[in-house]
C-alpha positions as MATLAB code, in Angstrom:
seq = 'MSRAWPCLIVALATLSAAAAPPPLRPAAVDGDWTMPAHDYASTRFSPLAAIDRNNVGALKVEFTFSTGVNRGQEAAPIVVDGTMFIVAPYPNVVYALDLTRPGAPLKWKYQPHPEAAAQGVACCDVVNRGAVYADGKVVFNTLDGNTIALDAKNGKELWKTSLADIQTGESITMAPLVVKDK';
ca = [
      -8.293  140.372  228.422;
     -10.033  140.075  225.114;
      -8.065  139.813  221.867;
      -9.966  142.877  220.653;
      -8.014  145.247  222.935;
      -4.569  144.696  221.358;
      -6.116  145.022  217.891;
      -7.883  148.233  218.916;
      -4.653  149.688  220.322;
      -2.731  148.854  217.128;
      -5.528  150.344  215.004;
      -5.607  153.559  217.064;
      -1.823  153.885  216.952;
      -1.870  153.430  213.173;
      -4.631  156.011  212.732;
      -2.865  158.461  215.040;
       0.374  158.130  213.109;
      -1.434  158.621  209.806;
      -3.258  161.706  211.097;
      -0.191  163.305  212.697;
       1.066  166.445  210.965;
       4.374  166.199  209.141;
       7.376  167.063  211.290;
       8.421  170.696  211.311;
      11.565  171.200  209.298;
      14.188  173.836  210.018;
      14.813  176.614  207.536;
      17.340  176.037  204.786;
      20.933  175.478  205.865;
      22.210  178.186  203.504;
      22.482  180.824  206.217;
      19.127  182.490  205.629;
      17.026  183.205  208.709;
      13.519  183.916  207.395;
      11.573  184.201  210.652;
      12.411  185.454  214.143;
      12.865  182.034  215.765;
      14.366  180.455  212.603;
      11.684  177.816  211.999;
       8.074  176.888  212.778;
       9.174  174.979  215.882;
      10.913  178.140  217.179;
      14.154  176.247  217.751;
      16.447  179.245  217.201;
      18.968  176.611  216.080;
      21.308  176.851  213.120;
      23.195  173.784  211.914;
      25.866  176.001  210.330;
      29.304  175.129  211.672;
      31.532  178.057  210.606;
      31.725  179.265  214.214;
      32.785  176.750  216.827;
      34.544  176.642  220.205;
      37.944  176.808  218.483;
      37.366  180.135  216.710;
      34.620  181.906  218.678;
      37.234  183.875  220.629;
      38.515  185.464  217.414;
      35.163  186.968  216.412;
      35.105  190.744  215.964;
      32.477  193.400  215.331;
      31.907  193.909  211.603;
      29.368  196.714  211.890;
      26.880  198.288  214.252;
      23.480  199.753  213.499;
      21.134  201.899  215.538;
      17.439  202.320  214.852;
      17.528  205.546  216.832;
      14.654  204.366  219.029;
      15.393  204.284  222.752;
      12.786  201.647  223.611;
      12.992  197.876  223.944;
      14.487  196.207  220.863;
      12.950  192.722  220.919;
      12.800  192.038  217.182;
      15.260  189.437  215.980;
      16.634  190.471  212.600;
      15.976  188.213  209.647;
      18.517  187.554  206.888;
      17.750  186.569  203.306;
      20.145  186.532  200.338;
      22.692  188.820  201.983;
      20.173  191.362  203.264;
      19.356  191.880  206.942;
      15.874  193.181  207.746;
      15.246  194.904  211.090;
      11.938  196.180  212.515;
      12.306  198.911  215.127;
      10.006  199.415  218.105;
       7.324  202.072  217.609;
       7.169  203.768  215.108;
       8.005  200.379  213.503;
      10.415  201.561  210.811;
      11.783  198.659  208.730;
      15.433  198.764  207.640;
      17.178  196.661  204.977;
      20.964  196.405  205.351;
      23.289  195.075  202.639;
      25.452  192.428  204.329;
      27.461  191.860  201.139;
      29.150  195.278  201.415;
      31.567  196.552  204.073;
      29.790  198.241  206.961;
      26.393  196.813  205.897;
      25.067  200.047  204.339;
      21.360  200.831  204.273;
      19.602  199.553  201.130;
      16.215  201.045  201.995;
      13.948  201.936  204.871;
      10.174  201.973  205.154;
       8.243  204.244  207.520;
       4.700  202.955  208.181;
       3.461  205.947  210.271;
       1.310  204.011  212.790;
      -1.204  205.917  214.889;
       0.459  207.582  217.884;
      -2.474  206.601  220.127;
      -1.300  202.973  219.900;
       1.517  203.797  222.338;
      -1.005  204.203  225.143;
      -2.825  200.976  224.286;
       0.120  198.556  224.191;
       0.288  196.453  227.329;
       3.965  195.657  227.267;
       5.860  198.713  225.995;
       5.970  199.643  222.312;
       8.193  196.759  221.217;
       8.012  194.829  217.976;
       9.049  191.203  217.694;
      10.114  191.213  214.077;
       9.242  190.396  210.523;
       9.074  187.278  208.395;
      10.213  186.701  204.828;
       8.161  184.745  202.301;
       7.920  184.748  198.522;
       9.987  187.919  198.051;
       8.069  189.823  200.729;
       8.970  191.152  204.169;
       5.814  190.977  206.311;
       5.538  192.734  209.684;
       3.014  194.137  212.150;
       2.673  197.694  213.420;
       1.769  198.666  216.959;
      -1.567  200.095  215.787;
      -2.692  196.709  214.456;
      -1.752  196.666  210.779;
       0.034  193.897  208.921;
       2.102  195.180  206.012;
       3.926  193.364  203.198;
       6.908  195.030  201.539;
       8.847  194.097  198.423;
      12.095  192.750  199.901;
      14.177  194.186  197.063;
      13.108  197.833  197.303;
      10.892  198.293  200.389;
       7.830  199.280  198.370;
       4.533  198.577  200.155;
       2.693  195.734  198.398;
      -0.319  195.462  200.694;
      -1.601  196.475  204.100;
      -4.463  195.123  206.196;
      -5.827  196.009  209.619;
      -6.046  193.200  212.186;
      -6.623  195.137  215.402;
      -8.483  198.216  216.605;
      -6.689  200.477  219.064;
     -10.039  202.133  219.857;
     -11.060  198.895  221.590;
      -7.685  198.408  223.299;
      -6.050  196.125  220.741;
      -2.471  196.394  219.515;
       0.023  194.041  217.873;
       3.627  193.554  218.968;
       4.191  189.979  217.773;
       5.851  188.929  214.536;
       3.460  187.561  211.931;
       3.558  183.923  210.885;
       3.377  183.012  207.208;
       2.092  179.525  206.435;
       1.716  178.293  202.866;
       2.394  181.863  201.650;
      -0.624  183.240  203.557;
];
């Protein structure tokens, strides 16, 4: 075997390592959960250690909340700075609950009013898979193909854009993904 092969392998390994993307890092360890699966790698893992096998049996219900929609609830809530954000299945109402107060009272709710015709277009029920938080905004998708950004503090709509056309059979049930605040 020629001496060139080992050199070529080392060179390729070096170039591959240099070109590899940086490792995905989990969300902050402060208890916030800013996207449905916790981080870009979708680990759904939290390194918080307040609950362990010694105290899990003593957990109790602190509050319950109903969206009032009797369809599949597939959206994982997100939590940022003591506020829990929940996106309901169609009609995709967004709720903000104050986790710092007893009973987690409602801070605000946003009703997007998606087109009713989207219910007949969705392939897999009228579920929604959640919102993401970035830069003070709660961003979510509606069944009729819109992506909407809300001010996380008050629920005011900041912007809305259409990404799908229900007239051609398109709908959106997935949670958006925010990368580099876009």
